[in-house]
Amino acid sequence: MSREGVEHALRARADERDRISGDLLDLESHTTYRLLKGATLRGATEQRWATAQESLARLWRLNDAYRAVLRDAEQIKAARSRLSTEQLAELTELLAGTSVLLRAAAKPVEQRSLLPEADERLTLDATVTQMDAAFRDVTSALNDIDAQWNTLLPRLDTAGAELRRIRELEQDLGESAAGLDTLETELKRMRAAVVEDPLGAAVEPDLDRVARLLTASLAELELAVVVKQDYARRRENLEAALDRVRAAESEARLAHGAVVVKIALPPQAQPRSRVDALTGALDALDVSADTWVLRAKRLAELESDADGAAEQAQTTAKALYGLVSRRDELRGRLGACQVMAVRRGMAEDPAATGLFARARALLWSAPCDLTKAAAAVEDYQRAIHGGTS
């Protein structure tokens, strides 16, 4: 190499050494790396990290040998302002030849043979390439472990926070959530598995299940606390809702009484009251010894049942009055058909007249059979229109 080539190569190698040193410092300060250095690992993670540590040990040995060569080259360059031919040759060998000596590493006795271990000689470029490969082995292991921790530990933290909140709500209510001790034990087991063996811990299905159960339990207890605090007001509102049910059922009974004399109704059309059963359920809830979680569920059911009973009674009354409207609509259709019959000269037709008389008798009888009356009106209409309705 020329003097200019040597100087250029030394500057480039110095920059390279500084960059590598910075990367190694970043590696040592990496949070996951620092955690793993003192961690108790097992399973797949222990094996993966052991392999990564072998790569790391080789990386440091390569780096020490690499830096030693550069240090020798810099000392030769600094010794004289103008390099001799011999010095240029020596520097060329250091910078471009197989100048990096990597001593054979001592192995555990179970991995040794009786033959001597051979040292390695590498160029600076080959040394950097091997350092890069070892560095990538270590960072790959770090990334894989870190990815698992970053995925699973926050979820475990969230589940743990929900568990602590549930314990607080249990104290507020003076009640215990079913199965919580089992879930707490499972969480501890999963956390230990994730911390010690993130690569081999197949905890996600169990974590999904435990998280769902904790979330559901927390929601139940939060609702129970609200119900306990607000029970008096909600009970008062429920009493008002039951009054609305009574009023709606009374209207349905009145409608049935008014309609049954006009329209023939089946026995099942008789309105049935639900208010007594709902009132009894509310009274039973007042003296219940159930937990507030169960009482909260039952109170919500009663509120829904009361609203449904009132709506059902209102619908029944409307339907009953609608039967009278249906009868009146059929009467109107029959009258319109009679006018049409006169226009078509069928007013004296014996068949049409008979059908009209039958339909009129059904519609003006009390109680009226709507099904038969509707069929009779259809028959009369078809007769007037020549067999088509």
PDB file of C-alpha atoms in Angstrom, residues 36-337:
ATOM      1  CA  LEU A  36     -31.224 -11.183  30.787  1.00  0.00           C
ATOM      2  CA  LYS A  37     -27.710 -10.923  32.224  1.00  0.00           C
ATOM      3  CA  GLY A  38     -29.021 -11.461  35.754  1.00  0.00           C
ATOM      4  CA  ALA A  39     -32.178 -13.406  34.979  1.00  0.00           C
ATOM      5  CA  THR A  40     -33.028 -16.970  35.907  1.00  0.00           C
ATOM      6  CA  LEU A  41     -34.100 -18.507  32.597  1.00  0.00           C
ATOM      7  CA  ARG A  42     -35.327 -21.914  31.590  1.00  0.00           C
ATOM      8  CA  GLY A  43     -36.619 -23.875  28.635  1.00  0.00           C
ATOM      9  CA  ALA A  44     -36.366 -22.555  25.099  1.00  0.00           C
ATOM     10  CA  THR A  45     -35.291 -19.115  26.288  1.00  0.00           C
ATOM     11  CA  GLU A  46     -32.428 -20.505  28.372  1.00  0.00           C
ATOM     12  CA  GLN A  47     -31.173 -22.452  25.359  1.00  0.00           C
ATOM     13  CA  ARG A  48     -31.526 -19.509  22.980  1.00  0.00           C
ATOM     14  CA  TRP A  49     -29.772 -17.107  25.341  1.00  0.00           C
ATOM     15  CA  ALA A  50     -26.968 -19.594  26.014  1.00  0.00           C
ATOM     16  CA  THR A  51     -26.321 -19.756  22.259  1.00  0.00           C
ATOM     17  CA  ALA A  52     -26.454 -15.960  22.068  1.00  0.00           C
ATOM     18  CA  GLN A  53     -23.943 -15.686  24.913  1.00  0.00           C
ATOM     19  CA  GLU A  54     -21.541 -17.949  23.017  1.00  0.00           C
ATOM     20  CA  SER A  55     -21.858 -15.597  20.049  1.00  0.00           C
ATOM     21  CA  LEU A  56     -21.355 -12.645  22.385  1.00  0.00           C
ATOM     22  CA  ALA A  57     -18.192 -14.144  23.865  1.00  0.00           C
ATOM     23  CA  ARG A  58     -16.805 -14.718  20.373  1.00  0.00           C
ATOM     24  CA  LEU A  59     -17.787 -11.172  19.431  1.00  0.00           C
ATOM     25  CA  TRP A  60     -15.746  -9.712  22.294  1.00  0.00           C
ATOM     26  CA  ARG A  61     -12.761 -11.916  21.530  1.00  0.00           C
ATOM     27  CA  LEU A  62     -12.889 -10.871  17.881  1.00  0.00           C
ATOM     28  CA  ASN A  63     -13.233  -7.232  18.901  1.00  0.00           C
ATOM     29  CA  ASP A  64     -10.237  -7.403  21.247  1.00  0.00           C
ATOM     30  CA  ALA A  65      -8.076  -9.003  18.557  1.00  0.00           C
ATOM     31  CA  TYR A  66      -9.288  -6.497  15.962  1.00  0.00           C
ATOM     32  CA  ARG A  67      -8.525  -3.526  18.194  1.00  0.00           C
ATOM     33  CA  ALA A  68      -5.086  -4.930  19.015  1.00  0.00           C
ATOM     34  CA  VAL A  69      -4.150  -4.958  15.313  1.00  0.00           C
ATOM     35  CA  LEU A  70      -5.353  -1.395  14.842  1.00  0.00           C
ATOM     36  CA  ARG A  71      -3.472  -0.323  17.954  1.00  0.00           C
ATOM     37  CA  ASP A  72      -0.239  -1.835  16.581  1.00  0.00           C
ATOM     38  CA  ALA A  73      -0.794  -0.126  13.226  1.00  0.00           C
ATOM     39  CA  GLU A  74      -1.417   3.253  14.840  1.00  0.00           C
ATOM     40  CA  GLN A  75       1.742   2.911  16.956  1.00  0.00           C
ATOM     41  CA  ILE A  76       3.850   2.203  13.884  1.00  0.00           C
ATOM     42  CA  LYS A  77       2.314   5.142  12.055  1.00  0.00           C
ATOM     43  CA  ALA A  78       2.899   7.466  15.033  1.00  0.00           C
ATOM     44  CA  ALA A  79       6.540   6.408  15.482  1.00  0.00           C
ATOM     45  CA  ARG A  80       7.820   8.411  12.504  1.00  0.00           C
ATOM     46  CA  SER A  81       6.498  11.279  10.465  1.00  0.00           C
ATOM     47  CA  ARG A  82       7.746   9.609   7.269  1.00  0.00           C
ATOM     48  CA  LEU A  83       7.280   5.868   6.933  1.00  0.00           C
ATOM     49  CA  SER A  84      10.065   3.663   5.655  1.00  0.00           C
ATOM     50  CA  THR A  85       9.565   0.948   3.092  1.00  0.00           C
ATOM     51  CA  GLU A  86       9.737  -1.701   5.827  1.00  0.00           C
ATOM     52  CA  GLN A  87       7.127   0.116   7.889  1.00  0.00           C
ATOM     53  CA  LEU A  88       4.829   0.483   4.881  1.00  0.00           C
ATOM     54  CA  ALA A  89       5.153  -3.238   4.260  1.00  0.00           C
ATOM     55  CA  GLU A  90       4.394  -4.001   7.910  1.00  0.00           C
ATOM     56  CA  LEU A  91       1.381  -1.689   7.888  1.00  0.00           C
ATOM     57  CA  THR A  92       0.151  -3.199   4.653  1.00  0.00           C
ATOM     58  CA  GLU A  93       0.312  -6.652   6.218  1.00  0.00           C
ATOM     59  CA  LEU A  94      -1.550  -5.453   9.306  1.00  0.00           C
ATOM     60  CA  LEU A  95      -4.259  -3.632   7.368  1.00  0.00           C
ATOM     61  CA  ALA A  96      -4.725  -5.980   4.432  1.00  0.00           C
ATOM     62  CA  GLY A  97      -3.253  -9.335   5.464  1.00  0.00           C
ATOM     63  CA  THR A  98      -4.339 -12.092   7.896  1.00  0.00           C
ATOM     64  CA  SER A  99      -3.143 -10.049  10.852  1.00  0.00           C
ATOM     65  CA  VAL A 100      -5.921 -10.773  13.352  1.00  0.00           C
ATOM     66  CA  LEU A 101      -4.954 -13.655  15.637  1.00  0.00           C
ATOM     67  CA  LEU A 102      -7.848 -15.305  17.421  1.00  0.00           C
ATOM     68  CA  ARG A 103      -6.560 -17.650  20.069  1.00  0.00           C
ATOM     69  CA  ALA A 104      -8.430 -20.917  20.480  1.00  0.00           C
ATOM     70  CA  ALA A 105     -10.930 -20.545  23.311  1.00  0.00           C
ATOM     71  CA  ALA A 106     -10.755 -22.847  26.298  1.00  0.00           C
ATOM     72  CA  LYS A 107     -13.612 -25.354  26.189  1.00  0.00           C
ATOM     73  CA  PRO A 108     -15.324 -27.312  28.951  1.00  0.00           C
ATOM     74  CA  VAL A 109     -13.705 -30.690  29.441  1.00  0.00           C
ATOM     75  CA  GLU A 110     -16.694 -32.527  27.967  1.00  0.00           C
ATOM     76  CA  GLN A 111     -16.190 -30.615  24.679  1.00  0.00           C
ATOM     77  CA  ARG A 112     -12.391 -31.082  24.399  1.00  0.00           C
ATOM     78  CA  SER A 113     -10.247 -33.524  22.472  1.00  0.00           C
ATOM     79  CA  LEU A 114      -6.650 -34.516  23.094  1.00  0.00           C
ATOM     80  CA  LEU A 115      -5.577 -32.760  19.905  1.00  0.00           C
ATOM     81  CA  PRO A 116      -4.572 -29.108  20.249  1.00  0.00           C
ATOM     82  CA  GLU A 117      -7.110 -26.464  19.296  1.00  0.00           C
ATOM     83  CA  ALA A 118      -6.003 -24.416  16.307  1.00  0.00           C
ATOM     84  CA  ASP A 119      -5.816 -20.641  16.450  1.00  0.00           C
ATOM     85  CA  GLU A 120      -7.511 -18.627  13.730  1.00  0.00           C
ATOM     86  CA  ARG A 121      -5.965 -15.985  11.527  1.00  0.00           C
ATOM     87  CA  LEU A 122      -8.283 -13.478   9.849  1.00  0.00           C
ATOM     88  CA  THR A 123      -8.101 -10.293   7.869  1.00  0.00           C
ATOM     89  CA  LEU A 124      -9.645  -7.158   9.351  1.00  0.00           C
ATOM     90  CA  ASP A 125     -12.538  -7.403   6.878  1.00  0.00           C
ATOM     91  CA  ALA A 126     -13.200 -11.046   7.741  1.00  0.00           C
ATOM     92  CA  THR A 127     -13.044 -10.174  11.442  1.00  0.00           C
ATOM     93  CA  VAL A 128     -15.648  -7.424  11.033  1.00  0.00           C
ATOM     94  CA  THR A 129     -17.853  -9.814   9.033  1.00  0.00           C
ATOM     95  CA  GLN A 130     -17.687 -12.420  11.804  1.00  0.00           C
ATOM     96  CA  MET A 131     -18.305  -9.779  14.475  1.00  0.00           C
ATOM     97  CA  ASP A 132     -21.358  -8.634  12.545  1.00  0.00           C
ATOM     98  CA  ALA A 133     -22.693 -12.200  12.336  1.00  0.00           C
ATOM     99  CA  ALA A 134     -22.191 -12.715  16.089  1.00  0.00           C
ATOM    100  CA  PHE A 135     -23.767  -9.331  16.823  1.00  0.00           C
ATOM    101  CA  ARG A 136     -26.797 -10.253  14.722  1.00  0.00           C
ATOM    102  CA  ASP A 137     -27.145 -13.573  16.588  1.00  0.00           C
ATOM    103  CA  VAL A 138     -27.288 -11.712  19.895  1.00  0.00           C
ATOM    104  CA  THR A 139     -29.639  -8.949  18.724  1.00  0.00           C
ATOM    105  CA  SER A 140     -31.918 -11.517  17.054  1.00  0.00           C
ATOM    106  CA  ALA A 141     -32.300 -13.334  20.380  1.00  0.00           C
ATOM    107  CA  LEU A 142     -32.870 -10.023  22.166  1.00  0.00           C
ATOM    108  CA  ASN A 143     -35.516  -8.956  19.650  1.00  0.00           C
ATOM    109  CA  ASP A 144     -37.398 -12.257  19.876  1.00  0.00           C
ATOM    110  CA  ILE A 145     -37.367 -12.277  23.691  1.00  0.00           C
ATOM    111  CA  ASP A 146     -38.193  -8.586  23.863  1.00  0.00           C
ATOM    112  CA  ALA A 147     -41.120  -9.035  21.456  1.00  0.00           C
ATOM    113  CA  GLN A 148     -42.646 -11.721  23.668  1.00  0.00           C
ATOM    114  CA  TRP A 149     -42.168  -9.682  26.836  1.00  0.00           C
ATOM    115  CA  ASN A 150     -43.602  -6.577  25.183  1.00  0.00           C
ATOM    116  CA  THR A 151     -46.619  -8.560  24.018  1.00  0.00           C
ATOM    117  CA  LEU A 152     -47.400 -10.599  27.126  1.00  0.00           C
ATOM    118  CA  LEU A 153     -46.189  -8.602  30.145  1.00  0.00           C
ATOM    119  CA  PRO A 154     -48.453  -5.563  29.517  1.00  0.00           C
ATOM    120  CA  ARG A 155     -51.430  -7.917  29.237  1.00  0.00           C
ATOM    121  CA  LEU A 156     -50.422  -9.608  32.478  1.00  0.00           C
ATOM    122  CA  ASP A 157     -50.036  -6.170  34.088  1.00  0.00           C
ATOM    123  CA  THR A 158     -53.537  -5.225  32.929  1.00  0.00           C
ATOM    124  CA  ALA A 159     -54.975  -8.471  34.282  1.00  0.00           C
ATOM    125  CA  GLY A 160     -53.130  -7.919  37.572  1.00  0.00           C
ATOM    126  CA  ALA A 161     -54.544  -4.392  37.843  1.00  0.00           C
ATOM    127  CA  GLU A 162     -58.058  -5.728  37.261  1.00  0.00           C
ATOM    128  CA  LEU A 163     -57.467  -8.367  39.917  1.00  0.00           C
ATOM    129  CA  ARG A 164     -56.373  -5.721  42.448  1.00  0.00           C
ATOM    130  CA  ARG A 165     -59.430  -3.605  41.579  1.00  0.00           C
ATOM    131  CA  ILE A 166     -61.680  -6.619  42.090  1.00  0.00           C
ATOM    132  CA  ARG A 167     -60.135  -7.191  45.534  1.00  0.00           C
ATOM    133  CA  GLU A 168     -60.883  -3.570  46.425  1.00  0.00           C
ATOM    134  CA  LEU A 169     -64.499  -3.915  45.302  1.00  0.00           C
ATOM    135  CA  GLU A 170     -64.833  -7.129  47.304  1.00  0.00           C
ATOM    136  CA  GLN A 171     -63.904  -5.179  50.428  1.00  0.00           C
ATOM    137  CA  ASP A 172     -66.412  -2.438  49.566  1.00  0.00           C
ATOM    138  CA  LEU A 173     -69.194  -4.985  49.124  1.00  0.00           C
ATOM    139  CA  GLY A 174     -68.130  -7.354  51.878  1.00  0.00           C
ATOM    140  CA  GLU A 175     -68.444 -10.187  49.382  1.00  0.00           C
ATOM    141  CA  SER A 176     -66.079 -12.474  47.494  1.00  0.00           C
ATOM    142  CA  ALA A 177     -66.089 -13.100  43.756  1.00  0.00           C
ATOM    143  CA  ALA A 178     -66.329 -16.773  42.841  1.00  0.00           C
ATOM    144  CA  GLY A 179     -63.175 -18.452  41.559  1.00  0.00           C
ATOM    145  CA  LEU A 180     -60.942 -15.417  42.080  1.00  0.00           C
ATOM    146  CA  ASP A 181     -58.272 -17.297  44.057  1.00  0.00           C
ATOM    147  CA  THR A 182     -57.893 -19.752  41.181  1.00  0.00           C
ATOM    148  CA  LEU A 183     -57.510 -16.920  38.678  1.00  0.00           C
ATOM    149  CA  GLU A 184     -54.909 -15.247  40.902  1.00  0.00           C
ATOM    150  CA  THR A 185     -52.916 -18.487  41.059  1.00  0.00           C
ATOM    151  CA  GLU A 186     -53.094 -18.843  37.282  1.00  0.00           C
ATOM    152  CA  LEU A 187     -51.873 -15.281  36.789  1.00  0.00           C
ATOM    153  CA  LYS A 188     -48.854 -15.899  39.039  1.00  0.00           C
ATOM    154  CA  ARG A 189     -48.044 -19.078  37.145  1.00  0.00           C
ATOM    155  CA  MET A 190     -48.303 -17.349  33.768  1.00  0.00           C
ATOM    156  CA  ARG A 191     -46.191 -14.386  34.861  1.00  0.00           C
ATOM    157  CA  ALA A 192     -43.445 -16.705  36.119  1.00  0.00           C
ATOM    158  CA  ALA A 193     -43.545 -18.634  32.831  1.00  0.00           C
ATOM    159  CA  VAL A 194     -43.344 -15.465  30.732  1.00  0.00           C
ATOM    160  CA  VAL A 195     -40.537 -13.936  32.800  1.00  0.00           C
ATOM    161  CA  GLU A 196     -38.410 -17.093  32.877  1.00  0.00           C
ATOM    162  CA  ASP A 197     -39.178 -18.545  29.438  1.00  0.00           C
ATOM    163  CA  PRO A 198     -40.862 -15.991  27.143  1.00  0.00           C
ATOM    164  CA  LEU A 199     -39.968 -17.979  24.008  1.00  0.00           C
ATOM    165  CA  GLY A 200     -41.464 -21.216  25.314  1.00  0.00           C
ATOM    166  CA  ALA A 201     -44.350 -19.945  27.420  1.00  0.00           C
ATOM    167  CA  ALA A 202     -47.538 -20.929  25.582  1.00  0.00           C
ATOM    168  CA  VAL A 203     -49.776 -18.885  27.870  1.00  0.00           C
ATOM    169  CA  GLU A 204     -51.863 -16.865  25.404  1.00  0.00           C
ATOM    170  CA  PRO A 205     -54.947 -19.155  25.341  1.00  0.00           C
ATOM    171  CA  ASP A 206     -55.011 -19.282  29.165  1.00  0.00           C
ATOM    172  CA  LEU A 207     -54.307 -15.553  29.384  1.00  0.00           C
ATOM    173  CA  ASP A 208     -57.184 -14.813  26.999  1.00  0.00           C
ATOM    174  CA  ARG A 209     -59.532 -16.908  29.136  1.00  0.00           C
ATOM    175  CA  VAL A 210     -58.378 -15.434  32.459  1.00  0.00           C
ATOM    176  CA  ALA A 211     -58.562 -11.890  31.069  1.00  0.00           C
ATOM    177  CA  ARG A 212     -62.151 -12.458  29.916  1.00  0.00           C
ATOM    178  CA  LEU A 213     -63.150 -13.872  33.299  1.00  0.00           C
ATOM    179  CA  LEU A 214     -61.494 -10.995  35.183  1.00  0.00           C
ATOM    180  CA  THR A 215     -63.102  -8.385  32.950  1.00  0.00           C
ATOM    181  CA  ALA A 216     -66.522  -9.990  33.393  1.00  0.00           C
ATOM    182  CA  SER A 217     -66.043 -10.296  37.171  1.00  0.00           C
ATOM    183  CA  LEU A 218     -64.913  -6.680  37.419  1.00  0.00           C
ATOM    184  CA  ALA A 219     -67.935  -5.497  35.438  1.00  0.00           C
ATOM    185  CA  GLU A 220     -70.260  -7.496  37.699  1.00  0.00           C
ATOM    186  CA  LEU A 221     -68.724  -6.109  40.886  1.00  0.00           C
ATOM    187  CA  GLU A 222     -68.731  -2.532  39.591  1.00  0.00           C
ATOM    188  CA  LEU A 223     -72.400  -2.939  38.728  1.00  0.00           C
ATOM    189  CA  ALA A 224     -73.056  -4.470  42.142  1.00  0.00           C
ATOM    190  CA  VAL A 225     -71.430  -1.486  43.880  1.00  0.00           C
ATOM    191  CA  VAL A 226     -73.569   0.918  41.848  1.00  0.00           C
ATOM    192  CA  VAL A 227     -76.707  -1.086  42.627  1.00  0.00           C
ATOM    193  CA  LYS A 228     -75.904  -1.205  46.322  1.00  0.00           C
ATOM    194  CA  GLN A 229     -75.368   2.545  46.438  1.00  0.00           C
ATOM    195  CA  ASP A 230     -78.384   3.318  44.271  1.00  0.00           C
ATOM    196  CA  TYR A 231     -80.756   0.570  45.348  1.00  0.00           C
ATOM    197  CA  ALA A 232     -83.295   2.800  47.110  1.00  0.00           C
ATOM    198  CA  ARG A 233     -83.712   5.112  44.114  1.00  0.00           C
ATOM    199  CA  ARG A 234     -83.937   2.273  41.615  1.00  0.00           C
ATOM    200  CA  ARG A 235     -86.448   0.460  43.814  1.00  0.00           C
ATOM    201  CA  GLU A 236     -88.580   3.600  43.897  1.00  0.00           C
ATOM    202  CA  ASN A 237     -88.374   3.834  40.109  1.00  0.00           C
ATOM    203  CA  LEU A 238     -89.326   0.178  39.852  1.00  0.00           C
ATOM    204  CA  GLU A 239     -92.379   0.770  42.034  1.00  0.00           C
ATOM    205  CA  ALA A 240     -93.396   3.551  39.640  1.00  0.00           C
ATOM    206  CA  ALA A 241     -92.850   1.161  36.718  1.00  0.00           C
ATOM    207  CA  LEU A 242     -95.111  -1.403  38.411  1.00  0.00           C
ATOM    208  CA  ASP A 243     -97.786   1.292  38.756  1.00  0.00           C
ATOM    209  CA  ARG A 244     -97.538   1.798  35.004  1.00  0.00           C
ATOM    210  CA  VAL A 245     -97.940  -1.938  34.525  1.00  0.00           C
ATOM    211  CA  ARG A 246    -101.095  -1.881  36.693  1.00  0.00           C
ATOM    212  CA  ALA A 247    -102.521   0.997  34.676  1.00  0.00           C
ATOM    213  CA  ALA A 248    -101.711  -0.687  31.347  1.00  0.00           C
ATOM    214  CA  GLU A 249    -103.176  -4.018  32.489  1.00  0.00           C
ATOM    215  CA  SER A 250    -106.310  -2.246  33.731  1.00  0.00           C
ATOM    216  CA  GLU A 251    -106.684  -0.623  30.303  1.00  0.00           C
ATOM    217  CA  ALA A 252    -106.247  -4.040  28.671  1.00  0.00           C
ATOM    218  CA  ARG A 253    -108.987  -5.505  30.880  1.00  0.00           C
ATOM    219  CA  LEU A 254    -111.294  -2.599  30.062  1.00  0.00           C
ATOM    220  CA  ALA A 255    -110.589  -3.072  26.372  1.00  0.00           C
ATOM    221  CA  HIS A 256    -111.349  -6.771  26.651  1.00  0.00           C
ATOM    222  CA  GLY A 257    -114.596  -6.061  28.460  1.00  0.00           C
ATOM    223  CA  ALA A 258    -115.638  -3.519  25.839  1.00  0.00           C
ATOM    224  CA  VAL A 259    -114.642  -5.641  22.857  1.00  0.00           C
ATOM    225  CA  VAL A 260    -115.784  -9.098  23.977  1.00  0.00           C
ATOM    226  CA  VAL A 261    -119.458  -8.078  23.708  1.00  0.00           C
ATOM    227  CA  LYS A 262    -118.871  -6.914  20.123  1.00  0.00           C
ATOM    228  CA  ILE A 263    -116.313  -9.370  18.798  1.00  0.00           C
ATOM    229  CA  ALA A 264    -116.106 -13.107  19.381  1.00  0.00           C
ATOM    230  CA  LEU A 265    -112.811 -13.680  21.196  1.00  0.00           C
ATOM    231  CA  PRO A 266    -111.004 -16.951  22.021  1.00  0.00           C
ATOM    232  CA  PRO A 267    -110.363 -17.744  25.706  1.00  0.00           C
ATOM    233  CA  GLN A 268    -106.660 -16.963  25.368  1.00  0.00           C
ATOM    234  CA  ALA A 269    -107.483 -13.370  24.462  1.00  0.00           C
ATOM    235  CA  GLN A 270    -108.321 -12.748  28.125  1.00  0.00           C
ATOM    236  CA  PRO A 271    -105.532 -10.411  29.414  1.00  0.00           C
ATOM    237  CA  ARG A 272    -103.294 -12.003  32.017  1.00  0.00           C
ATOM    238  CA  SER A 273    -101.767  -9.930  34.793  1.00  0.00           C
ATOM    239  CA  ARG A 274     -98.047 -10.056  35.565  1.00  0.00           C
ATOM    240  CA  VAL A 275     -97.944  -7.256  38.102  1.00  0.00           C
ATOM    241  CA  ASP A 276     -98.551  -9.465  41.151  1.00  0.00           C
ATOM    242  CA  ALA A 277     -95.661 -11.771  40.228  1.00  0.00           C
ATOM    243  CA  LEU A 278     -93.370  -8.782  39.616  1.00  0.00           C
ATOM    244  CA  THR A 279     -94.358  -7.200  42.917  1.00  0.00           C
ATOM    245  CA  GLY A 280     -93.671 -10.466  44.718  1.00  0.00           C
ATOM    246  CA  ALA A 281     -90.260 -10.724  43.061  1.00  0.00           C
ATOM    247  CA  LEU A 282     -89.403  -7.196  44.191  1.00  0.00           C
ATOM    248  CA  ASP A 283     -90.460  -7.943  47.770  1.00  0.00           C
ATOM    249  CA  ALA A 284     -88.329 -11.106  47.715  1.00  0.00           C
ATOM    250  CA  LEU A 285     -85.373  -9.098  46.438  1.00  0.00           C
ATOM    251  CA  ASP A 286     -85.660  -6.716  49.389  1.00  0.00           C
ATOM    252  CA  VAL A 287     -85.094  -9.521  51.893  1.00  0.00           C
ATOM    253  CA  SER A 288     -82.770 -11.631  49.737  1.00  0.00           C
ATOM    254  CA  ALA A 289     -79.578 -12.965  51.269  1.00  0.00           C
ATOM    255  CA  ASP A 290     -77.951 -13.248  47.846  1.00  0.00           C
ATOM    256  CA  THR A 291     -74.776 -11.353  47.032  1.00  0.00           C
ATOM    257  CA  TRP A 292     -75.067  -7.891  45.556  1.00  0.00           C
ATOM    258  CA  VAL A 293     -73.776  -9.284  42.281  1.00  0.00           C
ATOM    259  CA  LEU A 294     -76.809 -11.601  42.029  1.00  0.00           C
ATOM    260  CA  ARG A 295     -79.169  -8.941  43.329  1.00  0.00           C
ATOM    261  CA  ALA A 296     -77.885  -6.494  40.728  1.00  0.00           C
ATOM    262  CA  LYS A 297     -78.652  -8.992  37.978  1.00  0.00           C
ATOM    263  CA  ARG A 298     -82.128  -9.684  39.342  1.00  0.00           C
ATOM    264  CA  LEU A 299     -82.913  -5.983  39.750  1.00  0.00           C
ATOM    265  CA  ALA A 300     -81.943  -5.348  36.134  1.00  0.00           C
ATOM    266  CA  GLU A 301     -84.145  -8.278  35.074  1.00  0.00           C
ATOM    267  CA  LEU A 302     -87.078  -6.922  37.068  1.00  0.00           C
ATOM    268  CA  GLU A 303     -86.689  -3.479  35.507  1.00  0.00           C
ATOM    269  CA  SER A 304     -86.680  -5.060  32.053  1.00  0.00           C
ATOM    270  CA  ASP A 305     -89.634  -7.332  32.908  1.00  0.00           C
ATOM    271  CA  ALA A 306     -91.677  -4.386  34.208  1.00  0.00           C
ATOM    272  CA  ASP A 307     -91.075  -2.402  31.031  1.00  0.00           C
ATOM    273  CA  GLY A 308     -91.962  -5.445  28.959  1.00  0.00           C
ATOM    274  CA  ALA A 309     -95.158  -6.138  30.925  1.00  0.00           C
ATOM    275  CA  ALA A 310     -96.386  -2.550  30.497  1.00  0.00           C
ATOM    276  CA  GLU A 311     -95.619  -2.631  26.782  1.00  0.00           C
ATOM    277  CA  GLN A 312     -97.327  -5.987  26.365  1.00  0.00           C
ATOM    278  CA  ALA A 313    -100.486  -4.789  28.124  1.00  0.00           C
ATOM    279  CA  GLN A 314    -100.582  -1.634  25.995  1.00  0.00           C
ATOM    280  CA  THR A 315    -100.153  -3.727  22.845  1.00  0.00           C
ATOM    281  CA  THR A 316    -102.965  -6.042  23.955  1.00  0.00           C
ATOM    282  CA  ALA A 317    -105.370  -3.150  24.527  1.00  0.00           C
ATOM    283  CA  LYS A 318    -104.491  -1.632  21.144  1.00  0.00           C
ATOM    284  CA  ALA A 319    -104.976  -4.981  19.414  1.00  0.00           C
ATOM    285  CA  LEU A 320    -108.367  -5.506  21.054  1.00  0.00           C
ATOM    286  CA  TYR A 321    -109.645  -2.085  20.017  1.00  0.00           C
ATOM    287  CA  GLY A 322    -108.221  -2.808  16.584  1.00  0.00           C
ATOM    288  CA  LEU A 323    -110.650  -5.728  16.232  1.00  0.00           C
ATOM    289  CA  VAL A 324    -113.579  -3.329  16.493  1.00  0.00           C
ATOM    290  CA  SER A 325    -111.952  -1.111  13.886  1.00  0.00           C
ATOM    291  CA  ARG A 326    -111.527  -4.172  11.676  1.00  0.00           C
ATOM    292  CA  ARG A 327    -115.229  -4.987  12.010  1.00  0.00           C
ATOM    293  CA  ASP A 328    -116.157  -1.401  11.115  1.00  0.00           C
ATOM    294  CA  GLU A 329    -113.811  -1.526   8.111  1.00  0.00           C
ATOM    295  CA  LEU A 330    -115.501  -4.716   6.904  1.00  0.00           C
ATOM    296  CA  ARG A 331    -118.901  -3.058   7.314  1.00  0.00           C
ATOM    297  CA  GLY A 332    -117.693  -0.186   5.152  1.00  0.00           C
ATOM    298  CA  ARG A 333    -116.406  -2.573   2.477  1.00  0.00           C
ATOM    299  CA  LEU A 334    -119.720  -4.409   2.473  1.00  0.00           C
ATOM    300  CA  GLY A 335    -121.603  -1.129   1.942  1.00  0.00           C
ATOM    301  CA  ALA A 336    -119.290  -0.164  -0.911  1.00  0.00           C
ATOM    302  CA  CYS A 337    -119.806  -3.562  -2.521  1.00  0.00           C
TER     303      CYS A 337
END
